[in-house]
CSV table of C-alpha atoms in Angstrom, one decimal:
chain,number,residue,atom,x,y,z
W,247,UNK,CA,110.5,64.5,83.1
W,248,UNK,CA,111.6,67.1,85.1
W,249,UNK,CA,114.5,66.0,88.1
W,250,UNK,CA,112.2,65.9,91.3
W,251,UNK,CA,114.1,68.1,93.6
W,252,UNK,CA,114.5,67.7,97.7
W,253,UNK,CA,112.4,69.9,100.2
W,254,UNK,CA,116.1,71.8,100.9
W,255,UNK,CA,116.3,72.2,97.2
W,256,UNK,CA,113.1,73.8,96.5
W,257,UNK,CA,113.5,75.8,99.7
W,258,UNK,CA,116.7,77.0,98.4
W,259,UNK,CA,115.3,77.7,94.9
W,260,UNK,CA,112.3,80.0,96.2
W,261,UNK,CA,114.6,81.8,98.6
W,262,UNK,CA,116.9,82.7,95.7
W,263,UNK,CA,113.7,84.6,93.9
W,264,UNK,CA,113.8,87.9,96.3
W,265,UNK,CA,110.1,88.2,96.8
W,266,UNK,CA,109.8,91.3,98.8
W,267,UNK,CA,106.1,92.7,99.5
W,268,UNK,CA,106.8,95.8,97.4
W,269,UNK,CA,108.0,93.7,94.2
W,270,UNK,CA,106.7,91.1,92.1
W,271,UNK,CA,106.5,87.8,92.7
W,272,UNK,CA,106.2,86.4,88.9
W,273,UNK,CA,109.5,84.7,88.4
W,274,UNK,CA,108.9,82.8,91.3
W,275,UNK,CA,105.3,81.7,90.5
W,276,UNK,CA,106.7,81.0,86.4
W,277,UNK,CA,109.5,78.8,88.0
W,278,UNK,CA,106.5,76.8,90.3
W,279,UNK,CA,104.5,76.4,87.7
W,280,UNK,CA,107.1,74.7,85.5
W,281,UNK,CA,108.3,72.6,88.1
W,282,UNK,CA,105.3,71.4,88.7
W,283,UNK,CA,104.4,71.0,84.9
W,284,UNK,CA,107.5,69.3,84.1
W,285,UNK,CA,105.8,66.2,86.5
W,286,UNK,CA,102.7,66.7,85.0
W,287,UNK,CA,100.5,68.4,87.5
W,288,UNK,CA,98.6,71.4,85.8
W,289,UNK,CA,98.8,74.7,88.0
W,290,UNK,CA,96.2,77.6,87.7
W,291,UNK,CA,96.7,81.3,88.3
W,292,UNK,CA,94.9,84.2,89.9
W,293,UNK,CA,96.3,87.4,88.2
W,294,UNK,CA,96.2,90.6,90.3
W,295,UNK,CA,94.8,93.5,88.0
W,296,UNK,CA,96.2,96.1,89.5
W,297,UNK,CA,99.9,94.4,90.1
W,298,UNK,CA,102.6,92.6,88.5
W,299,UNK,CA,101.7,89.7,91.2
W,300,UNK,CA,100.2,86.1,90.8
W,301,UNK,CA,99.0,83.2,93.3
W,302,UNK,CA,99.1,79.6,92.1
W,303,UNK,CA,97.4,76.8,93.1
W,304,UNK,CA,96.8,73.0,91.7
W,305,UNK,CA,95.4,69.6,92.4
W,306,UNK,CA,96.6,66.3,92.5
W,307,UNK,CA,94.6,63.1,93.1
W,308,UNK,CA,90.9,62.2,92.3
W,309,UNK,CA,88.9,65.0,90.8
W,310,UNK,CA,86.5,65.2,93.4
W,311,UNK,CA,86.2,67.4,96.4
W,312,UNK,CA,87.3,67.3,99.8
W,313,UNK,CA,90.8,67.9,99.4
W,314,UNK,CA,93.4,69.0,101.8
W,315,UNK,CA,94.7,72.2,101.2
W,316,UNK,CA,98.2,73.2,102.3
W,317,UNK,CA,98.5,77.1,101.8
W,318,UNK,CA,101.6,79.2,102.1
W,319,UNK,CA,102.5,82.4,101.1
W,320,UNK,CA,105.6,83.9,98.7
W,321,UNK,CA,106.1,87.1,99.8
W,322,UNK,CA,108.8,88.3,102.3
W,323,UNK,CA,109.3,91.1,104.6
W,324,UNK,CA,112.3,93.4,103.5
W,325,UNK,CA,115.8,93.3,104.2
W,326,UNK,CA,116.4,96.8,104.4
W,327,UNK,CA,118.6,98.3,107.1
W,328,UNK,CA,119.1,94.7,109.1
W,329,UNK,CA,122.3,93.5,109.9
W,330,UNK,CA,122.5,90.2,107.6
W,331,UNK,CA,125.7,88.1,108.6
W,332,UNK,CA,124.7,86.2,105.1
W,333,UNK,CA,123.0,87.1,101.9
W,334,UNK,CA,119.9,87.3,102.5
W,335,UNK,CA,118.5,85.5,99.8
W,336,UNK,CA,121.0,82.3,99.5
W,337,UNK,CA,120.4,79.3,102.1
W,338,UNK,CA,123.4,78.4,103.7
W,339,UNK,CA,123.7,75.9,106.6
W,340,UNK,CA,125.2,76.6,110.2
W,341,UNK,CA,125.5,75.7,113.6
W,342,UNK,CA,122.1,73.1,113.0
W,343,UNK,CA,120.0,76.2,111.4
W,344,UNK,CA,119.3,77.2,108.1
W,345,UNK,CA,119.6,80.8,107.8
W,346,UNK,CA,117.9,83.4,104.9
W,347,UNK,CA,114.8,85.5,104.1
W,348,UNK,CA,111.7,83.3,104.6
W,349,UNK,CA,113.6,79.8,105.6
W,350,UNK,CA,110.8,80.7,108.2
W,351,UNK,CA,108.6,82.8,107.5
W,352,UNK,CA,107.4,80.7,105.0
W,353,UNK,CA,109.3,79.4,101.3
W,354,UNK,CA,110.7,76.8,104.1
W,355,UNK,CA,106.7,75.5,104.5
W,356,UNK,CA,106.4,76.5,100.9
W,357,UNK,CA,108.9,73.9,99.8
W,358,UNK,CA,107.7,71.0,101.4
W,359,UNK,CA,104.1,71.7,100.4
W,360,UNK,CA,105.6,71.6,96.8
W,361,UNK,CA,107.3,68.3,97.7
W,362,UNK,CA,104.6,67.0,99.4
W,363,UNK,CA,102.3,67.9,96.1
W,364,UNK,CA,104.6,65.8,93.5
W,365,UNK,CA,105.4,63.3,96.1
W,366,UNK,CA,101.3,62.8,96.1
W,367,UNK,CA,101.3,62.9,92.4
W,368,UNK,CA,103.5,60.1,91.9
W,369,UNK,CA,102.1,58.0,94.7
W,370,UNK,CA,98.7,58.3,93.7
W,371,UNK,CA,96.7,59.4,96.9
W,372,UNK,CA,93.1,58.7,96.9
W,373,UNK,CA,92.1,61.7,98.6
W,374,UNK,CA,93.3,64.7,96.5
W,375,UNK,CA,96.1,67.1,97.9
W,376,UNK,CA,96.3,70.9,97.0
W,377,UNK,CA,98.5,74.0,97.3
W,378,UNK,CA,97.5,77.1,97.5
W,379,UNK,CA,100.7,80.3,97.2
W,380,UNK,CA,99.3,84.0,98.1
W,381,UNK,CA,100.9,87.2,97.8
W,382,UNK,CA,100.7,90.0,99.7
W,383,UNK,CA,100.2,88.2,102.3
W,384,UNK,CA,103.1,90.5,104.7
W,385,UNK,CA,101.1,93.6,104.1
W,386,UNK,CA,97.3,92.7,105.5
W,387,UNK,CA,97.0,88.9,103.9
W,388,UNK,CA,95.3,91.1,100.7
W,389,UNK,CA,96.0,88.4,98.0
W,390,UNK,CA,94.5,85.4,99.9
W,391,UNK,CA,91.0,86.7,99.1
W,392,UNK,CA,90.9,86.9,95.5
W,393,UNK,CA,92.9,83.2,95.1
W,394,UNK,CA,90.4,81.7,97.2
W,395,UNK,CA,87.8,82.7,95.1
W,396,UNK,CA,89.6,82.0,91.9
W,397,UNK,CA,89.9,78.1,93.3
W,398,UNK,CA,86.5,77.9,93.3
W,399,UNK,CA,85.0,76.0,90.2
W,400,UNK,CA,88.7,75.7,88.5
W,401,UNK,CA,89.7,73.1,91.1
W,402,UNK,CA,87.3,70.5,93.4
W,403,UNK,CA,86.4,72.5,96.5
W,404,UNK,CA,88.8,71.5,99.4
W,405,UNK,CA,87.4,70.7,103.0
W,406,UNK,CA,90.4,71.3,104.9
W,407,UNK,CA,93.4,73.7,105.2
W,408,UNK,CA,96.7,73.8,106.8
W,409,UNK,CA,97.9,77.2,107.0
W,410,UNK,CA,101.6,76.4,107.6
W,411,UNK,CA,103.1,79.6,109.3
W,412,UNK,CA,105.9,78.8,111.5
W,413,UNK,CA,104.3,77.5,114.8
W,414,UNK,CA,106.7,74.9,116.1
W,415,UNK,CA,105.0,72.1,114.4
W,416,UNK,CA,102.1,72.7,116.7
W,417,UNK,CA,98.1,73.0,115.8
W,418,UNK,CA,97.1,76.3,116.6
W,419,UNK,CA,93.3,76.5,116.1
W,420,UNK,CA,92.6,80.5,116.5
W,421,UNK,CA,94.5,84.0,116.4
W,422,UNK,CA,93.1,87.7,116.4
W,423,UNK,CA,91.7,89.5,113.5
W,424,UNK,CA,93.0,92.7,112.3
W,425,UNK,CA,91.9,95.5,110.5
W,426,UNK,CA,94.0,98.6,109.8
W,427,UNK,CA,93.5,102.3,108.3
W,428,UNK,CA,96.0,105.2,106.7
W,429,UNK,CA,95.6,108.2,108.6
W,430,UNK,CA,96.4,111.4,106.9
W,431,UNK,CA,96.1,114.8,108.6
W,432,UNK,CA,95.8,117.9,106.9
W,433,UNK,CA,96.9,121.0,108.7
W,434,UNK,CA,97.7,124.4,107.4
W,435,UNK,CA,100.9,125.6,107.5
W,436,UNK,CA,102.2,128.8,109.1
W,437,UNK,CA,105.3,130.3,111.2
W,438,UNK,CA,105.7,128.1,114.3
W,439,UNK,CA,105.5,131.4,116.4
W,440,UNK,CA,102.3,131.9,115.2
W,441,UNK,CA,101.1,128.4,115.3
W,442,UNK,CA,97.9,129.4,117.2
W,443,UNK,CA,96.7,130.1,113.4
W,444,UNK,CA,97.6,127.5,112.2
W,445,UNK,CA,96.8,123.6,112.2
W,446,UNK,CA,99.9,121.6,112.8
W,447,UNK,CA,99.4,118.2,111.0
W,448,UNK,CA,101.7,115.9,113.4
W,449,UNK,CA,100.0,117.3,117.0
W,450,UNK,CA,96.8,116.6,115.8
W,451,UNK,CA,97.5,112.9,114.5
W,452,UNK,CA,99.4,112.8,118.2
W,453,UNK,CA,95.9,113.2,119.6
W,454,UNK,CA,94.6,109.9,117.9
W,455,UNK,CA,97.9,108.2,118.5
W,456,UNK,CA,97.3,109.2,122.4
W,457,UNK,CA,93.8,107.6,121.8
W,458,UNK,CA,95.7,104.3,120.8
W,459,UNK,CA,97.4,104.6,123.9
W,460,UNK,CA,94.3,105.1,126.3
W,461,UNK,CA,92.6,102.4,124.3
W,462,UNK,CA,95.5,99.6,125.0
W,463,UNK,CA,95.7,100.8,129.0
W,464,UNK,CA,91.6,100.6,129.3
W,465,UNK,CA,92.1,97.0,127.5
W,466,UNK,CA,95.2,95.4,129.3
W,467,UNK,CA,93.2,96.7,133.0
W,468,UNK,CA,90.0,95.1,131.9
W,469,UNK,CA,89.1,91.5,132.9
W,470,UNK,CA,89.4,89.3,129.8
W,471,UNK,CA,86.6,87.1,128.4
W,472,UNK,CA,87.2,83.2,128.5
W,473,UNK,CA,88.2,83.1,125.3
W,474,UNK,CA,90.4,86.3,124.9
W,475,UNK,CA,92.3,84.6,128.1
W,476,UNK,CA,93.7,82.1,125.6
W,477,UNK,CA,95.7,84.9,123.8
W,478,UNK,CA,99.0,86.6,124.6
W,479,UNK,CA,98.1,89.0,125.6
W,480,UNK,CA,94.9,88.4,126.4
W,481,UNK,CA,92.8,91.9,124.9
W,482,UNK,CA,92.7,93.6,121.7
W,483,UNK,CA,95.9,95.9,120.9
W,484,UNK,CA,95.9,99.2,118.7
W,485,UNK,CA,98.8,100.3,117.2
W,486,UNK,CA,101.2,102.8,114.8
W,487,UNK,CA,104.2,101.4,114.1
W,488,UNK,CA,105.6,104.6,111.4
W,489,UNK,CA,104.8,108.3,111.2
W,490,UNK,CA,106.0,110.8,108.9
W,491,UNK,CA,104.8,114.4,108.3
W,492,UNK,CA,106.1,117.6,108.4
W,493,UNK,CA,108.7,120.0,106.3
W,494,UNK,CA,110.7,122.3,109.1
W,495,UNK,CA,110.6,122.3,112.8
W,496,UNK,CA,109.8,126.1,112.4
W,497,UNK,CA,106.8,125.8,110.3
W,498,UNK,CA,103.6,124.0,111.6
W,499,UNK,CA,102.9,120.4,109.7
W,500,UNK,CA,100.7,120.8,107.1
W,501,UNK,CA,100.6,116.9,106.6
W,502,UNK,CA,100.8,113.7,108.8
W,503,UNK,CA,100.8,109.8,107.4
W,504,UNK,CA,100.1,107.4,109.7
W,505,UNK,CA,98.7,103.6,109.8
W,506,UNK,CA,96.4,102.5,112.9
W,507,UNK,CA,95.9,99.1,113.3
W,508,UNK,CA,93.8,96.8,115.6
W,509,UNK,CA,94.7,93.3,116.4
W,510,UNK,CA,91.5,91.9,117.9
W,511,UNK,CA,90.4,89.2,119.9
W,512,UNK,CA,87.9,86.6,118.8
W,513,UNK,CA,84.6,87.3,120.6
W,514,UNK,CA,85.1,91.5,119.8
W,515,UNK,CA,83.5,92.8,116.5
W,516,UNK,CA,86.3,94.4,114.5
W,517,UNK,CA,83.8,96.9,112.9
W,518,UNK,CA,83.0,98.4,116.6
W,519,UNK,CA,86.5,99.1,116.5
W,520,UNK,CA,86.5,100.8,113.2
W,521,UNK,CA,83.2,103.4,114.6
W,522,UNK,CA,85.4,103.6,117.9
W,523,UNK,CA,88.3,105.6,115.7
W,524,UNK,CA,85.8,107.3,113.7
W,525,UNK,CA,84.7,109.1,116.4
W,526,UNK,CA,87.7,110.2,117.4
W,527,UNK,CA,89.2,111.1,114.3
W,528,UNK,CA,85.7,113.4,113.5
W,529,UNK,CA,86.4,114.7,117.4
W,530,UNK,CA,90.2,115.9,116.5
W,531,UNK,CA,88.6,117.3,113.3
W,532,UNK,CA,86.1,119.0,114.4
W,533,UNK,CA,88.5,120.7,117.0
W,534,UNK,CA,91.2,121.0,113.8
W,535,UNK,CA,88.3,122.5,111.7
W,536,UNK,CA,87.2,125.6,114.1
W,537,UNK,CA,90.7,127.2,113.9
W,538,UNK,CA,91.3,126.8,110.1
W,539,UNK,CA,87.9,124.9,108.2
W,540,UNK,CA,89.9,124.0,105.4
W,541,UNK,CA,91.9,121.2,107.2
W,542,UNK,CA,90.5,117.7,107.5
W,543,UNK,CA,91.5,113.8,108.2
W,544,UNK,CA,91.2,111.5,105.3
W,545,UNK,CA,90.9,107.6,106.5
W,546,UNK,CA,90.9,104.4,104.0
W,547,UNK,CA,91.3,101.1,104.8
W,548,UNK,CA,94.5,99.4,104.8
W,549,UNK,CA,93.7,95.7,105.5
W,550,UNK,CA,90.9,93.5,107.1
W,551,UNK,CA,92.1,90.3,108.2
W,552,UNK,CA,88.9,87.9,110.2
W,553,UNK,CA,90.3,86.1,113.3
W,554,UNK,CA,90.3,82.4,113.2
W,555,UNK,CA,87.5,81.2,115.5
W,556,UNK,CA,88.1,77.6,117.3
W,557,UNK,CA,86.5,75.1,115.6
W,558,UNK,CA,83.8,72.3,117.3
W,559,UNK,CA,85.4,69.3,116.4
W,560,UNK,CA,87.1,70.8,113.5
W,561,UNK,CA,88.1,68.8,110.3
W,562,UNK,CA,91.6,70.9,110.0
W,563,UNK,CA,92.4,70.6,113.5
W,564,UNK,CA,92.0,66.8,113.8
W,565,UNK,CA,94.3,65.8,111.4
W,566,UNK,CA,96.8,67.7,112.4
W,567,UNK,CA,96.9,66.5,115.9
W,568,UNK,CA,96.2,62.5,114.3
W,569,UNK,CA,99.6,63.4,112.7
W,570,UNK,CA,101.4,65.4,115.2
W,571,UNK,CA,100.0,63.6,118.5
W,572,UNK,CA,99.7,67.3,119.4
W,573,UNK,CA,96.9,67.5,121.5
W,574,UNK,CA,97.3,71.2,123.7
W,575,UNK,CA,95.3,74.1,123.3
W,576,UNK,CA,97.4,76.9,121.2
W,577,UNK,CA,96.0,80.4,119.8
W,578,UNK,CA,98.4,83.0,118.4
W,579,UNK,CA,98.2,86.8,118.1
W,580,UNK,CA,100.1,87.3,114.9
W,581,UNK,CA,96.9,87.4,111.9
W,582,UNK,CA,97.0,84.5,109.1
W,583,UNK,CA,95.4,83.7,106.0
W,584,UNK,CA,93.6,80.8,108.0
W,585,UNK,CA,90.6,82.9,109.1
W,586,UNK,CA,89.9,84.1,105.3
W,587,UNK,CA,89.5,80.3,104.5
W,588,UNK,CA,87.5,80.1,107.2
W,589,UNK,CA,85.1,82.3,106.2
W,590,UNK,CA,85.2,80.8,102.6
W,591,UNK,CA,83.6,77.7,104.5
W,592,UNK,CA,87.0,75.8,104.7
W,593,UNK,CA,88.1,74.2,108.0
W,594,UNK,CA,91.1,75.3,109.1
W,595,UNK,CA,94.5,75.3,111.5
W,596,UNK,CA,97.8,76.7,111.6
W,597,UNK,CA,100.6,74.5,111.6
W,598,UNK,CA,104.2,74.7,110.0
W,599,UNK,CA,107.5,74.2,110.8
W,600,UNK,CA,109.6,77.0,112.6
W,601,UNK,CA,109.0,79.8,115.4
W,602,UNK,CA,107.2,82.8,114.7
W,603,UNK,CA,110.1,84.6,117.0
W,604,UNK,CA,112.6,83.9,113.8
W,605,UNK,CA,109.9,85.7,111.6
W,606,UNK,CA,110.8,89.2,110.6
W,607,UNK,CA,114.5,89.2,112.0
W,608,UNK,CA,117.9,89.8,110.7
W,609,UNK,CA,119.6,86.2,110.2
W,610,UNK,CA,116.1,84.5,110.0
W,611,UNK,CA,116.4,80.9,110.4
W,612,UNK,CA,114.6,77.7,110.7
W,613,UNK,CA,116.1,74.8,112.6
W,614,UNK,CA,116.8,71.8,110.4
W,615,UNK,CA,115.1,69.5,113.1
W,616,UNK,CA,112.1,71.8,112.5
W,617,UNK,CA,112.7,71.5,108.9
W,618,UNK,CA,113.1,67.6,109.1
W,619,UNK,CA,109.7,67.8,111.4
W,620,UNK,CA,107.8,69.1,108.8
W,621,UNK,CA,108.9,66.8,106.0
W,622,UNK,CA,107.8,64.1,108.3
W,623,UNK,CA,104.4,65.6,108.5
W,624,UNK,CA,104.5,65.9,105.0
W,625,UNK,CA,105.0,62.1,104.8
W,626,UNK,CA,102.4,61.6,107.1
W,627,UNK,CA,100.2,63.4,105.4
W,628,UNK,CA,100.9,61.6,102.6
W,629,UNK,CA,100.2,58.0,104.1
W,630,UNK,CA,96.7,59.0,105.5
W,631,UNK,CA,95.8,60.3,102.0
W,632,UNK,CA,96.4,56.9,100.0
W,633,UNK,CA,94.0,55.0,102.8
């Protein structure tokens, strides 16, 4: 039998398999799977076609439905250019905190699912317990999707889900949908001093990246509706957040890469937003088009992530506050993997251990109370599963 390994442990193990967004994630999913196969609980794959990149998930307890779910993700933002004190990818213990890439953000709710899952192996829960690990999730939550299908009919469907990105060990029962495009503008290239004759690729994307700017200054001096009040901030937000383009300052850009992404409150249709940019984008074409017609802008979609709508008396949402005694109203802006569960016809809330603020940053870190919080949840869980 295989040495059953502490929450710190497994953290420590996952954060030592460097699973940024742009590399595979294998190694890490082959070690998961043997961990949990060396306790003897059987774990299942969804194989991305197009990548080298697998999710996992299993099932412990009675093979029947209405499990709880406890989903995490294993990729992790990069490192790249941040000023790391430590490496990155080793755990090491300081001042209370336990510092390295995705300690927060989320091997560190990772891990404890893991635990909790043997934990409720051995102890023989009557309602089952599953796991669920994504990829892809850092680049538009693109790998939760296909898992969540793959679940169905290999594993007894699930009734509720805990999300468990970092929210202070708090139930947070919505956040904003997103959906995002790749811009590319195709100009035609000719001698800056004649750029009247030419399309210049970069001021013409500037034109829709202006748009983003008029849209967020219309949103943020509207009245919000009663339920967008609950966010921070409180309307839909468009943005680009990287731009490249050009080939000399002397010659006009012949091409322009850009992402523009939405973050949209519950209550606002996320395809409304899609015709909204559309129209623009065939407006600046049009107008790119009658100086040289053999320029265009080419759009495909980058991500679509569904906001997580409050739930009326929500399965999810009620256990969590049963176990936490959390019973305050919080909604988040950041997108999660919660809503696509949602819309599977799972309940679901967000609630792990750790603040979002740590996510992202050089020297992430979780708090070891935090840590400790969440394997106390996991207990918890636990109990309430073998009644």
């Amino acid at each position: 039998m295989t040495e059953r390994l502490s929450p710190l442990d497994l953290m420590t193990k996952l954060i030592s398999f460097p699973t940024v967004s742009r590399d595979t994630n294998i190694p890490l999913i082959d070690w998961v799977e043997e961990y949990l196969g060396g306790h003897g609980i059987t774990a299942h794959r969804y194989v991305d076609p197009d990548q080298p990149k697998h999710a996992l998930f299993a099932h412990v307890g009675p093979e029947i439905e209405g499990a709880i779910v406890l989903s995490g993700h294993t990729d992790v933002v990069p490192v790249d250019g941040q000023p790391w004190d430590t490496d990155p990818f080793t755990v090491v213990e300081k001042d209370g905190k336990y510092y390295g890439r995705g300690t927060c953000d989320m091997k560190g709710f990772d891990a404890l699912a893991i635990w909790a899952l043997v934990q409720a192996h051995y102890t023989g829960v009557k309602r089952p317990l599953q796991i669920a690990l994504s990829f892809d999730e850092e680049i538009g939550c693109t790998g939760a999707p296909p898992m969540i299908a793959a679940m169905q009919g290999i594993v007894p469907k699930g009734s509720a889900v805990i999300v468990g990105e970092p929210s202070t060990m708090q139930a947070v029962t919505g956040h904003k949908g997103g959906t995002g495009f790749n811009t590319h503008v195709v100009g035609f290239e000719v001698h800056s001093s004649l750029l009247h004759t030419g399309v210049n690729a970069i001021m013409a994307g500037a034109k829709l990246i202006e748009w983003a700017n008029e849209m967020n200054t219309e949103n943020m001096e509207a009245k919000p509706s009663e339920l967008a009040a609950m966010f921070d901030p409180p309307f839909t937000t468009v943005h680009v957040g990287m731009i490249s383009g050009g080939t000399a300052h002397n010659i006009t850009a012949k091409d322009c890469h850009f992402a523009m992404d939405f973050r949209v409150v519950p209550g606002e249709d996320k395809e409304q937003w899609k015709i909204a940019y559309l129209e623009k984008v065939r407006e600046v074409e049009e107008a790119m088009q009658s100086v040289v017609a053999d320029t265009r802008i080419e759009i495909t979609p980058r991500f679509d992530v569904p906001a997580l709508q409050p739930e009326e008396d929500g399965e999810a949402e009620t256990l969590v506050r049963q176990i936490t005694g959390d019973n305050a109203s919080h909604k988040v802006s950041y997108g999660t993997e919660a809503g696509q569960f949602q819309d599977a016809g799972y309940s679901a809330v967000i609630c792990g251990p750790g603040d979002i603020a740590q996510a992202h940053q050089p020297n992430e870190f979780i708090e070891v109370a935090q840590f400790n919080a969440g394997h106390d949840f996991m207990r918890k869980l636990i109990a309430r599963l073998c009644l």
